[in-house]
CSV table of C-alpha atoms in Angstrom, one decimal:
chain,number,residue,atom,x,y,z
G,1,UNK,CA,8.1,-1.5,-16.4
G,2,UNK,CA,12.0,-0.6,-16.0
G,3,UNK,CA,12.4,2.9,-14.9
G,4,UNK,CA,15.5,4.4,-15.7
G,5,UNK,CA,17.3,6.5,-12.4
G,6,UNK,CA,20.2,8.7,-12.8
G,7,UNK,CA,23.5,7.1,-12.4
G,8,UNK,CA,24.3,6.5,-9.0
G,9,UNK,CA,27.6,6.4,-10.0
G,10,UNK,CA,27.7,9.8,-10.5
G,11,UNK,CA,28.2,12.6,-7.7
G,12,UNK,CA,25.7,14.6,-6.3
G,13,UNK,CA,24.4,17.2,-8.4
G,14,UNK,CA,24.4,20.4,-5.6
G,15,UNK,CA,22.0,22.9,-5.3
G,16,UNK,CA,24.3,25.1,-6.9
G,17,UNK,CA,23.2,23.9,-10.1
G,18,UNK,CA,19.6,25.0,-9.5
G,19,UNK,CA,20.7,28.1,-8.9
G,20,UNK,CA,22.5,28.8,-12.1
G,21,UNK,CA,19.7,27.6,-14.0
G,22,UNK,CA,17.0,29.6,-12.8
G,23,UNK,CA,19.2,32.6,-13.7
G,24,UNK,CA,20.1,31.7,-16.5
G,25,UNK,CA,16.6,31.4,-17.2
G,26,UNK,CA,15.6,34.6,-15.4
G,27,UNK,CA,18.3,36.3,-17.8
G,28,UNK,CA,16.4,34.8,-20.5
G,29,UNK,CA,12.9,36.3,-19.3
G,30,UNK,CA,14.7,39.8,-19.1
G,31,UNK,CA,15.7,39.8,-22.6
G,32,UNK,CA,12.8,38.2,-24.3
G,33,UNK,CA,10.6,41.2,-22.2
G,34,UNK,CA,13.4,44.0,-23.5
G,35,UNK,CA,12.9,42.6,-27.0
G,36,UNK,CA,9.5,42.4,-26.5
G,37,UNK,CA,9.4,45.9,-25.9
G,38,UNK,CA,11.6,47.2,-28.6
G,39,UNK,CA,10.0,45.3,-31.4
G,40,UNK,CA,6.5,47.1,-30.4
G,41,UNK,CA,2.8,44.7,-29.7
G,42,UNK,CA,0.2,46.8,-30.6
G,43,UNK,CA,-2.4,45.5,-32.6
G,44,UNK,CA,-0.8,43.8,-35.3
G,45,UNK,CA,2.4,42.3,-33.8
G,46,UNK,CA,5.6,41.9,-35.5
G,47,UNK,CA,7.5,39.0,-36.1
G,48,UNK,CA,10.1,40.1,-33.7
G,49,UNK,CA,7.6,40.4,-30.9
G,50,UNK,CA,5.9,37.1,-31.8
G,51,UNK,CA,9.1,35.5,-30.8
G,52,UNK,CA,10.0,37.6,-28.1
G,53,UNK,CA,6.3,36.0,-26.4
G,54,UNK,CA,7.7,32.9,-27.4
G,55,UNK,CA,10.6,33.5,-25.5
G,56,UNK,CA,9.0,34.4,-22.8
G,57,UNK,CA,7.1,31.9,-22.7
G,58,UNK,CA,9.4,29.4,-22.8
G,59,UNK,CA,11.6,31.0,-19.8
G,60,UNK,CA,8.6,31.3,-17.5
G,61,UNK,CA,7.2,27.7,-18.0
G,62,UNK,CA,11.1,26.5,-17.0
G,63,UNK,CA,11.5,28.8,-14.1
G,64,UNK,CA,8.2,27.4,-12.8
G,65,UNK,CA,8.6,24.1,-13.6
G,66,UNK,CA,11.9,23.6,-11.8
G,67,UNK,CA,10.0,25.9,-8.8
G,68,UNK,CA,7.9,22.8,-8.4
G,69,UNK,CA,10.3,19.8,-8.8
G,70,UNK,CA,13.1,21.2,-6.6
G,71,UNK,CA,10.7,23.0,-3.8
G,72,UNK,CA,12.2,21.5,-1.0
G,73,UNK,CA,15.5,23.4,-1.2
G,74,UNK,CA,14.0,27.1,-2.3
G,75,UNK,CA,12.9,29.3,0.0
G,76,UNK,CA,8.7,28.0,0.5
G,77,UNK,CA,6.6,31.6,0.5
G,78,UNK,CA,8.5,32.5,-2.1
G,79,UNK,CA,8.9,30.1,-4.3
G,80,UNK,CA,4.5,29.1,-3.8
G,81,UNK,CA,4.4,32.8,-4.3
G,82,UNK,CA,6.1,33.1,-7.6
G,83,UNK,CA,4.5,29.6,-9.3
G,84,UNK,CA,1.4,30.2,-9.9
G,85,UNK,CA,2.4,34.2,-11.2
G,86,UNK,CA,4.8,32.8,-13.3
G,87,UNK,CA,1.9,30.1,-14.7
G,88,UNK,CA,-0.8,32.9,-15.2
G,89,UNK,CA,2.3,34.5,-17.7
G,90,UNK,CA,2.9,31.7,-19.5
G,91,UNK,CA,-1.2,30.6,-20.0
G,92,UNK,CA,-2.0,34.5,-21.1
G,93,UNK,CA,0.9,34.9,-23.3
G,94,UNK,CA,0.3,31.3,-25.3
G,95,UNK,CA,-3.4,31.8,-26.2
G,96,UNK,CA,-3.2,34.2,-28.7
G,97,UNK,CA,-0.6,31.6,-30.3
G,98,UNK,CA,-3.0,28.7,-29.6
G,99,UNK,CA,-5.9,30.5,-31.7
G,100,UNK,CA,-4.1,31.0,-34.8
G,101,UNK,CA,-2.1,27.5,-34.5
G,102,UNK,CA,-5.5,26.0,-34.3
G,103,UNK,CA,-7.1,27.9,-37.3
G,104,UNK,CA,-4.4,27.0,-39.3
G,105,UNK,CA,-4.4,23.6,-38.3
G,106,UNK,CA,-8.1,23.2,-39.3
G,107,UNK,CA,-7.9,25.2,-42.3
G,108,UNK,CA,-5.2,23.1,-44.0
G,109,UNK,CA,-7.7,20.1,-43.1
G,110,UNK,CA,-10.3,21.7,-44.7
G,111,UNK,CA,-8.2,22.2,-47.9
G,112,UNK,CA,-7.3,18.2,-47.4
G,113,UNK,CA,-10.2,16.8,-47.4
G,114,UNK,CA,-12.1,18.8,-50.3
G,115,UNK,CA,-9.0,17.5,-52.3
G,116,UNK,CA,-8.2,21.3,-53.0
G,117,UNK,CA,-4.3,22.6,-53.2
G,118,UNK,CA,-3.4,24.2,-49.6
G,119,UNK,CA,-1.0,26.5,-50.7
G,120,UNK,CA,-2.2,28.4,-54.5
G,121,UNK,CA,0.4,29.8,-56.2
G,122,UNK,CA,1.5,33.3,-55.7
G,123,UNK,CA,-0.8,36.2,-57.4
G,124,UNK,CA,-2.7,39.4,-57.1
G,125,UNK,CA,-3.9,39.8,-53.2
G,126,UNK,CA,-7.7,39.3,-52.6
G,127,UNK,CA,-10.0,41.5,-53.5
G,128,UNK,CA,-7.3,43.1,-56.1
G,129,UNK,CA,-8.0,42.5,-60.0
G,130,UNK,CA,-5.5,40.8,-62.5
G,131,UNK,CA,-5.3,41.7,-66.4
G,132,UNK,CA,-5.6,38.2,-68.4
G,133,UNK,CA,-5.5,37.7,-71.9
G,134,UNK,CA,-9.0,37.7,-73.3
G,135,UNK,CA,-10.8,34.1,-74.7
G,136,UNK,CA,-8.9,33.2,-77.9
G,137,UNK,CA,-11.9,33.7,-81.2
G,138,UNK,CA,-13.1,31.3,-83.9
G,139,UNK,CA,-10.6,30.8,-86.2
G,140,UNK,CA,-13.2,31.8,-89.3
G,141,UNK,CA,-13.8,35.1,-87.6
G,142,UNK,CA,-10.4,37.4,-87.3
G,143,UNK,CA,-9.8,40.1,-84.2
G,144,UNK,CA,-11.1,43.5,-84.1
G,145,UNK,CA,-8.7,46.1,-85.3
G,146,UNK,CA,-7.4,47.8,-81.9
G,147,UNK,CA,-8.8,45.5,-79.6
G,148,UNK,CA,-7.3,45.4,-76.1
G,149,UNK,CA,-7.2,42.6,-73.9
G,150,UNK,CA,-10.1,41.9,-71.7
G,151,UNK,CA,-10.1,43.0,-67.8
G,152,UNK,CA,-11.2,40.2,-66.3
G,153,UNK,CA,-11.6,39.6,-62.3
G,154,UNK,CA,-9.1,37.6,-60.7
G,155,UNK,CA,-9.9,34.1,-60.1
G,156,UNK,CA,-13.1,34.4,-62.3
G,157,UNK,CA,-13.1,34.7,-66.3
G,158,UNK,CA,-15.6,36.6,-68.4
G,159,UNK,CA,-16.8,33.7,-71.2
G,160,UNK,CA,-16.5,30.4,-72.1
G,161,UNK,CA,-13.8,29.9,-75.0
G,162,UNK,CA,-15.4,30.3,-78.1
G,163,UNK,CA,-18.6,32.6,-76.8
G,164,UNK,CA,-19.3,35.6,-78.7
G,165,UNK,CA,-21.5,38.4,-79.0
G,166,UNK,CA,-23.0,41.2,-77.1
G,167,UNK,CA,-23.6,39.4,-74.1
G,168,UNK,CA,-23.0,41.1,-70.5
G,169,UNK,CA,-20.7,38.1,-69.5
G,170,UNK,CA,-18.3,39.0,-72.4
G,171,UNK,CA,-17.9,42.6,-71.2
G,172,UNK,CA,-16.5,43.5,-68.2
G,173,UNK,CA,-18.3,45.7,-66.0
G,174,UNK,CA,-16.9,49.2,-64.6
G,175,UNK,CA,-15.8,49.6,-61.3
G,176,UNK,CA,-18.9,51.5,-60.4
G,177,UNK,CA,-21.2,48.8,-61.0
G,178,UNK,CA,-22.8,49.9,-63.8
G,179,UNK,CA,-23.3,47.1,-66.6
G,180,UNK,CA,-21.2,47.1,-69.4
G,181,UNK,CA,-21.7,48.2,-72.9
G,182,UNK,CA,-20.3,46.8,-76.3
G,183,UNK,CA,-20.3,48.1,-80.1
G,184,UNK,CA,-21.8,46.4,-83.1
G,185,UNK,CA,-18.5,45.3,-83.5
G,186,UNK,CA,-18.4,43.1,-79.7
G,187,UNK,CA,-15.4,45.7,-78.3
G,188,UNK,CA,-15.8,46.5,-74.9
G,189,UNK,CA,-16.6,50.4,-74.7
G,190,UNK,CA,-14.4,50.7,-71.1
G,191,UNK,CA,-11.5,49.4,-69.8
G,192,UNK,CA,-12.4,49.5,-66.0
G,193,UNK,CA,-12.3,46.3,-64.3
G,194,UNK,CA,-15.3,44.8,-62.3
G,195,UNK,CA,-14.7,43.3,-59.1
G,196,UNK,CA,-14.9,39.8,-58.8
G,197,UNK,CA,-18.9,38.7,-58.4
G,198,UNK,CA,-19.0,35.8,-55.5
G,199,UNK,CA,-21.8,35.1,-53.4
G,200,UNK,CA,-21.8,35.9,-49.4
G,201,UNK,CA,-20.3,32.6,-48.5
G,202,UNK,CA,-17.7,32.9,-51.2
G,203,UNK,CA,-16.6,36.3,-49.8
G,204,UNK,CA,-17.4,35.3,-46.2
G,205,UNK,CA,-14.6,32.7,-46.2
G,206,UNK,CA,-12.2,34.6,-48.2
G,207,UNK,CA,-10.8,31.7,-50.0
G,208,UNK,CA,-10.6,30.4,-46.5
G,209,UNK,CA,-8.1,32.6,-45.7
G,210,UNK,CA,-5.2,30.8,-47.2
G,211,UNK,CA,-6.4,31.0,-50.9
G,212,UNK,CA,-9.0,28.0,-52.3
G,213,UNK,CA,-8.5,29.2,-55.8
G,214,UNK,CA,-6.0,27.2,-58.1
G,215,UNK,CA,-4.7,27.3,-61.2
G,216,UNK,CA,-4.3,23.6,-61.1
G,217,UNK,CA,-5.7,21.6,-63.7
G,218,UNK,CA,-8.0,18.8,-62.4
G,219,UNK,CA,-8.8,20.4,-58.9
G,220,UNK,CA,-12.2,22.2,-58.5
G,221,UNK,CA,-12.0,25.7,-56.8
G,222,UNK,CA,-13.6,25.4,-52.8
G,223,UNK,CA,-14.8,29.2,-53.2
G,224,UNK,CA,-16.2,28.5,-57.1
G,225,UNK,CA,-17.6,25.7,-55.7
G,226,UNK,CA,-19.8,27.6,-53.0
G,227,UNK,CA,-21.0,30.1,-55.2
G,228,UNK,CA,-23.2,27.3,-56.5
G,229,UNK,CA,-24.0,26.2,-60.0
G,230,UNK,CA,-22.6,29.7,-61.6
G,231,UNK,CA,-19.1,29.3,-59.9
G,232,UNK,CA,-18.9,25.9,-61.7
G,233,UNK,CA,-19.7,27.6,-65.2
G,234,UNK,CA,-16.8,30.1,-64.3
G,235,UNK,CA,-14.6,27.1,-63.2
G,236,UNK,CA,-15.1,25.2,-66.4
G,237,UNK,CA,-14.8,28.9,-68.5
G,238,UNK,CA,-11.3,29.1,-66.5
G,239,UNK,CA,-10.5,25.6,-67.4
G,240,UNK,CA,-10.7,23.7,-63.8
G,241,UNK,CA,-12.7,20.8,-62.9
G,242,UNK,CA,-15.8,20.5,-61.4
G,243,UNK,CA,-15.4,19.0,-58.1
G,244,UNK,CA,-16.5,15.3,-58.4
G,245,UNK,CA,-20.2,14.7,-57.6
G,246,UNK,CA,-20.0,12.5,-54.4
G,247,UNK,CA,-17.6,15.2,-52.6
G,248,UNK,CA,-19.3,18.4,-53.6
G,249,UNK,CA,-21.6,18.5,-50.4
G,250,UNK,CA,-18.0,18.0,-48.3
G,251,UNK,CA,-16.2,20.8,-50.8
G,252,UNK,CA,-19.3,23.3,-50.4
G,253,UNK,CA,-19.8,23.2,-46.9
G,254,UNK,CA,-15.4,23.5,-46.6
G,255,UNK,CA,-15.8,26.9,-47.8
G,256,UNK,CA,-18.7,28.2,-45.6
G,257,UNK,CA,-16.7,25.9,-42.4
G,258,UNK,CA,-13.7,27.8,-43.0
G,259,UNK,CA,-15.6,31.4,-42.8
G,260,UNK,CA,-17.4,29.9,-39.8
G,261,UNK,CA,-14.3,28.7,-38.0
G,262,UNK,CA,-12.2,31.8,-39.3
G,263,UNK,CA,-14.8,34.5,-37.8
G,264,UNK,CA,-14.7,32.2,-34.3
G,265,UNK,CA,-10.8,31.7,-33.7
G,266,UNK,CA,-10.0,35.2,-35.2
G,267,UNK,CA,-12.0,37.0,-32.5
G,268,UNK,CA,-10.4,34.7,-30.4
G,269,UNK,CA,-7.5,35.3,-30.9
G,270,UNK,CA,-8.0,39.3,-31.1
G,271,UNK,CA,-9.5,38.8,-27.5
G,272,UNK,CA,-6.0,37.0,-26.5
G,273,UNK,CA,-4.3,39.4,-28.0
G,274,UNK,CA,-6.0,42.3,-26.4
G,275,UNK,CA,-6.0,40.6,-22.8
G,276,UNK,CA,-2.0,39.7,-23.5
G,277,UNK,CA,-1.8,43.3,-24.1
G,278,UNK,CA,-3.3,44.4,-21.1
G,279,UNK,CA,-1.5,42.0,-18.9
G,280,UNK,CA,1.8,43.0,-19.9
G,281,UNK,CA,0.8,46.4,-18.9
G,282,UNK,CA,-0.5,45.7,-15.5
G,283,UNK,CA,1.1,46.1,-12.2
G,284,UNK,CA,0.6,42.4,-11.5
G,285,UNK,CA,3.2,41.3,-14.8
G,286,UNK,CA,5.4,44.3,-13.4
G,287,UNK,CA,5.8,42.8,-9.9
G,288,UNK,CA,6.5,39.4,-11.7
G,289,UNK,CA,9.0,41.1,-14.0
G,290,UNK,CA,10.6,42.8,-10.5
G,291,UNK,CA,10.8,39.0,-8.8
G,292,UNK,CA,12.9,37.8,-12.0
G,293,UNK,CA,15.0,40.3,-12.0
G,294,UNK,CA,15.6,39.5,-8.6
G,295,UNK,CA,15.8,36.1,-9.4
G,296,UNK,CA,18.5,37.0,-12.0
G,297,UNK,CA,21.2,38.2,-9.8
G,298,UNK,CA,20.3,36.2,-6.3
G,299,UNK,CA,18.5,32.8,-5.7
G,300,UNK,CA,16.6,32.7,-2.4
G,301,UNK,CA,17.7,28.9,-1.4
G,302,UNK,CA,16.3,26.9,2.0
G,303,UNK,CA,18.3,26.2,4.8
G,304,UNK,CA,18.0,22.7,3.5
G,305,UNK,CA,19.8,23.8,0.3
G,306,UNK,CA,22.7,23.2,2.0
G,307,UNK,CA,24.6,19.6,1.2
G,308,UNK,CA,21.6,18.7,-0.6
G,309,UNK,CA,21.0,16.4,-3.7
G,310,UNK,CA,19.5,17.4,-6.5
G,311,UNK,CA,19.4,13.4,-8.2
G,312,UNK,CA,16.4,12.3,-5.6
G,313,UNK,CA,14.1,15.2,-6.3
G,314,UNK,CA,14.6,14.4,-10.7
G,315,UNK,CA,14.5,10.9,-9.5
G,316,UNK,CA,10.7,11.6,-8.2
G,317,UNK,CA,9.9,13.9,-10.8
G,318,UNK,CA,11.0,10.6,-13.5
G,319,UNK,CA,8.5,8.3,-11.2
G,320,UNK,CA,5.8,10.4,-11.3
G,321,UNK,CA,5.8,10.4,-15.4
G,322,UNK,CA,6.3,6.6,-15.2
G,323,UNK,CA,3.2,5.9,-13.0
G,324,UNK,CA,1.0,8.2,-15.2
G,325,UNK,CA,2.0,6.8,-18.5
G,326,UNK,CA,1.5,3.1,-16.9
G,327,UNK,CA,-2.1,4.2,-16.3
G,328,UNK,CA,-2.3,5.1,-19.9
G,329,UNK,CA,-4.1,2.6,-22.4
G,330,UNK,CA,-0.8,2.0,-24.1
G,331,UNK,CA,-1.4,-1.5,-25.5
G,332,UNK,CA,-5.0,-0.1,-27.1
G,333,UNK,CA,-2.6,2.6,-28.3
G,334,UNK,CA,-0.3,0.7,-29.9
G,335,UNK,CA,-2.3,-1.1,-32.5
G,336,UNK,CA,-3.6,1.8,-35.6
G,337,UNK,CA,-6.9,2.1,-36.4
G,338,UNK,CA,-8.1,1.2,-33.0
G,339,UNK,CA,-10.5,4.0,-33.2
G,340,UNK,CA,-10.6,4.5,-29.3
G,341,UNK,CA,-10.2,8.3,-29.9
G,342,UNK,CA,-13.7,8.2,-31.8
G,343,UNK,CA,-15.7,7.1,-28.7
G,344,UNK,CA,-18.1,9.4,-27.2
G,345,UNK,CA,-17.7,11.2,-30.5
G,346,UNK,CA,-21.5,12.5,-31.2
G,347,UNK,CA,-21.7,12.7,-27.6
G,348,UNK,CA,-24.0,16.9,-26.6
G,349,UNK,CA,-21.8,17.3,-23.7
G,350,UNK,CA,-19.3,20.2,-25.0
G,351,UNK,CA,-16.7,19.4,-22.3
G,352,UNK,CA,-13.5,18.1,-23.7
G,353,UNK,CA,-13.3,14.3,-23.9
G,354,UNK,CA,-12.3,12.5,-20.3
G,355,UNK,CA,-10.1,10.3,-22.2
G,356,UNK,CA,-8.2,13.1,-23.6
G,357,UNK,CA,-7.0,14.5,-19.7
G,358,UNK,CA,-4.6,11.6,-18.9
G,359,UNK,CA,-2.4,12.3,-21.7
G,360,UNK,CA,-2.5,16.1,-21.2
G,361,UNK,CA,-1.2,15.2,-17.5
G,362,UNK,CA,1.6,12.6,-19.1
G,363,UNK,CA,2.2,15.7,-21.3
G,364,UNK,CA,2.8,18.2,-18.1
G,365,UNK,CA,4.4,15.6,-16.5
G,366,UNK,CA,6.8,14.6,-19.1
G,367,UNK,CA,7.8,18.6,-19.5
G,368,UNK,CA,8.6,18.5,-15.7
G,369,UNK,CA,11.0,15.6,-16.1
G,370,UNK,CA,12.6,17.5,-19.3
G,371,UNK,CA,13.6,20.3,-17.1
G,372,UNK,CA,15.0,18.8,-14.2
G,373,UNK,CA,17.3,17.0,-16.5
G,374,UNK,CA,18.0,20.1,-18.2
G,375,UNK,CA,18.9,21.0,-14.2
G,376,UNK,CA,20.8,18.1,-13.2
G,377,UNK,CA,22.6,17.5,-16.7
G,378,UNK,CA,23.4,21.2,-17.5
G,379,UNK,CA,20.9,21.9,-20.6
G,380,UNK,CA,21.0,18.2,-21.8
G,381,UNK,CA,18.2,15.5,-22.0
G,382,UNK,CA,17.9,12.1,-24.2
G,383,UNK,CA,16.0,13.0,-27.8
G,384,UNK,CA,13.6,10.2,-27.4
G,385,UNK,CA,12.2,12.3,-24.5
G,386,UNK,CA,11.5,15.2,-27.2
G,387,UNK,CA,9.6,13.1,-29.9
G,388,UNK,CA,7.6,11.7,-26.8
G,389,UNK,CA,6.9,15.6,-26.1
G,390,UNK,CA,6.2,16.4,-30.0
G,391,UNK,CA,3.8,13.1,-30.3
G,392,UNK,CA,1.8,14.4,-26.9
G,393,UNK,CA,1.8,18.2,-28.2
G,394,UNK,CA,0.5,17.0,-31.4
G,395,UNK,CA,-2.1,15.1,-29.2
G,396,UNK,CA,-3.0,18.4,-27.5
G,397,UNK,CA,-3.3,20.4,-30.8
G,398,UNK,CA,-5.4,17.9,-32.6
G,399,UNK,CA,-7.6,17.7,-29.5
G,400,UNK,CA,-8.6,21.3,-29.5
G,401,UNK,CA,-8.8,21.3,-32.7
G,402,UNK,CA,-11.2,18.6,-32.8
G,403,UNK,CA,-13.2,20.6,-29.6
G,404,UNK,CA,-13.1,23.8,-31.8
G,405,UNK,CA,-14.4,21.9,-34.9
G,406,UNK,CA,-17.7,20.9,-32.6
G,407,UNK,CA,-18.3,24.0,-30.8
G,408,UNK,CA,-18.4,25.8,-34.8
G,409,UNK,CA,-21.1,22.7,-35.6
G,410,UNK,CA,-23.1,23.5,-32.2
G,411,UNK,CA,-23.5,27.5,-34.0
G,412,UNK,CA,-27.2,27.6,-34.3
G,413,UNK,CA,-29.2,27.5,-38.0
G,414,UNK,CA,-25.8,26.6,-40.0
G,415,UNK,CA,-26.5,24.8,-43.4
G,416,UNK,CA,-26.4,21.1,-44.0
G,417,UNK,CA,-23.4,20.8,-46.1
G,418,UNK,CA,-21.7,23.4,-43.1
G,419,UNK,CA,-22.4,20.9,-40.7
G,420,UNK,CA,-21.4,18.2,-42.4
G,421,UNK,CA,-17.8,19.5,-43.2
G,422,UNK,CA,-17.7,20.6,-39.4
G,423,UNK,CA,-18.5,16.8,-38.8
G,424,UNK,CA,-16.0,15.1,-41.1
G,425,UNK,CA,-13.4,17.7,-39.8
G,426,UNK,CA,-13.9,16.9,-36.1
G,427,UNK,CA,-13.8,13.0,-36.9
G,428,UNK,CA,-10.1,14.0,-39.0
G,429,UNK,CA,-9.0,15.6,-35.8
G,430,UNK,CA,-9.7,12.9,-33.7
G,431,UNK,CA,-8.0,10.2,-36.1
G,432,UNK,CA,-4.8,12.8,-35.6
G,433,UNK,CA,-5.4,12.3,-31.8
G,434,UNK,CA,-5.4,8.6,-32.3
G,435,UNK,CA,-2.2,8.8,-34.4
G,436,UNK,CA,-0.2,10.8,-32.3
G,437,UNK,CA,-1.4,8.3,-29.0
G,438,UNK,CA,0.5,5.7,-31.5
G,439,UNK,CA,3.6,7.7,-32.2
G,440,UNK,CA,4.3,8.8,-28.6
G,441,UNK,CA,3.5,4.8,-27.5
G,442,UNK,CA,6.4,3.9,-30.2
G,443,UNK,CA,8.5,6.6,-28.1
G,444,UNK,CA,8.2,5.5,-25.0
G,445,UNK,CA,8.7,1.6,-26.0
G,446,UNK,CA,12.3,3.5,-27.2
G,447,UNK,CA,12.6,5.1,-24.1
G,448,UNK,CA,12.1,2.2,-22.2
G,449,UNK,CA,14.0,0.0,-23.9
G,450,UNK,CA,16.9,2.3,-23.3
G,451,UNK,CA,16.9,1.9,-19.7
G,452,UNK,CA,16.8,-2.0,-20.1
């Protein structure tokens, strides 16, 4: 395979260079952590703060990446001192970002495959009520003088079009959960609205999160659907379809997989949060915070540093990501539907899959390689080299993913049709793992072809 050097046409690249990065990067890591401050991170974060730990993120992981490609010409205690501080930053900071990336990720699966709408329009928050116009009557039997419109919960509807009577489904109920009365004449004798009547694994999964319900005609509801045969009655009252017979194990069990995976990843991620909390806080994040700053005005350079080259040290950094894609099964990659990322796939060990590691490496590998051409070039690097990056992060996410769908389906005396959907949504994620193996193999073939 032809590896691509840097042009040796080109002067050296000085260690002056490094320099000027990492402070331009320590800079960075000051202001993201000043932001980060000033925007507030208690318990529910703000947007700004949100992207100030991106930020920081992102600073760190370039500082210590170009710590261990140029380590030869900066200052050894120092720089083997600062690494793995600056890695512990980074790895705290991004889990609380992994956890809701990864319930979001799964989520909008879930909402794929049950063939429900992922997004639901805009309406009345959850657990709120919405005043609809009440069923339209007979046409042989004429409104009630001073009848008002019928308070109905949202998402649900109180009678089939056409129904009439006395009947407690044509009343709404009052707030306080006493049944609802009617006159001789079928007028509701309140006006307070019930709430909306779901069972525990409708309310569990809160819509999954992101809203089930729909107003779209032809698409079942995934939270109708698991309150069992009574939420169908009030999904063909409100005019939507019963989910089709051969997916309605798959669409039932989405909604009680989504309360399962929601409850799991959201304590995660309030466990992230809390530990990113408490890290930032410490004394060991302010002695990192004290090195940057340090780092930001002054550069503690070998005596090597001197004369040297920067082009050898990218030049090995380069070689190192070409030997461990080579050992990558690139030609199974390249053909779709090769189902190689199904293998061990029922498999009871709950370690990740071995196959999975060699990419993650190519992944860390490739990011090295990315920043010391951000080094040698000033900032600059070819594109190719970031869809190769976006293909292997896609990898990454839809590996967790997958890992996160099993651990839900290993949660003890779970329901059939919960299983099930936990089953078909850690086979989706590892089809996504196979895909993105295909795209970043089409990336590299561009990459390589480049150097040609």
């Amino acid at each position: 395979m032809a590896q691509r050097h840097l042009d040796p046409t080109a002067g050296p690249v000085p260690a002056d260079a490094l320099a000027g990065y990492l402070r331009a990067q320590a800079t960075e890591f000051l202001r993201a952590l000043r932001l980060h401050r000033e925007t507030g991170a208690g318990a529910a974060a703000s947007e700004g703060s949100v992207e100030a730990a991106r930020a920081l993120r992102r600073a760190a992981r370039r500082v210590s990446g170009s710590l261990h490609t140029f380590q030869p010409i900066l200052d050894p205690d120092w720089s083997e001192a600062m690494r793995p501080e600056l890695a512990w930053v980074s790895g705290t900071l991004a889990l609380e970002h992994a956890h809701a990336s990864r319930l979001q990720q799964l989520l909008l699966a879930l909402h794929r495959l049950s063939g429900a709408a992922p997004f639901p329009p805009q309406g009345p928050a959850a657990g709120t009520t919405a005043r609809t116009a009440a069923p339209p009557l007979p046409r042989d039997r004429p409104a009630p003088a001073g009848s008002a419109p019928a308070t109905v919960p949202a998402g649900a509807t109180g009678a089939a079009p056409g129904r009439t009577g006395t009947a407690p489904c044509d009343t709404p109920a009052p707030a306080d959960g006493t049944p609802g009365r009617t006159d001789t004449a079928g007028r509701a004798t309140t006006g307070r609205t019930a709430p909306a009547r779901a069972t525990s694994v409708t309310a569990g999964a809160a819509a999954v999160r992101t809203g089930t319900m729909t107003d779209a005609p032809g698409r079942g509801s995934t939270a109708t659907a698991a309150a069992g045969p009574r939420g169908s009655a009030l999904a063909v009252a409100a005019g939507g379809a019963v989910p089709a017979p051969d997916r309605g194990n798959l669409t039932v069990g989405a909604a009680k997989a989504g309360a399962l995976l929601d409850r799991q990843l959201t304590l995660a991620r309030t466990r992230a949060h809390s530990t990113a909390l408490q890290a930032l806080g410490s004394s060991r994040f302010h002695a990192v915070a004290d090195k940057v700053a340090v780092l930001a005005s002054e550069v503690p350079l070998s005596p090597a540093a001197a004369g040297a080259d920067l082009r050898p040290l990218a030049d090995a950094a380069r070689d190192r990501l070409t030997d461990a894609v080579a050992a990558l099964p690139l030609l199974t990659a390249g053909s779709p539907y090769n189902a190689e990322a199904l293998i061990h796939g029922l498999s009871p060990d709950p370690a990740p899959h071995p196959q999975d590691a060699p990419w993650h490496q190519v992944r860390l590998l490739l990011r090295l390689h990315r920043y010391a051409l951000e080094v040698v070039h000033a900032g600059r690097h070819p594109g190719s080299l970031l869809d190769a990056g976006e293909a292997l992060d896609r990898h990454r996410d839809a590996a967790e993913a997958a890992a996160a769908a099993a651990q839900a389906a290993r949660t003890p005396r779970i329901a059939p049709a919960t299983a099930y959907a936990l089953g078909v949504l850690h086979a989706d994620q590892r089809h996504e793992v196979e895909a993105a193996r295909y795209a970043f193999q089409r990336c590299w073939q561009k990459e390589v072809i480049g150097t040609l």
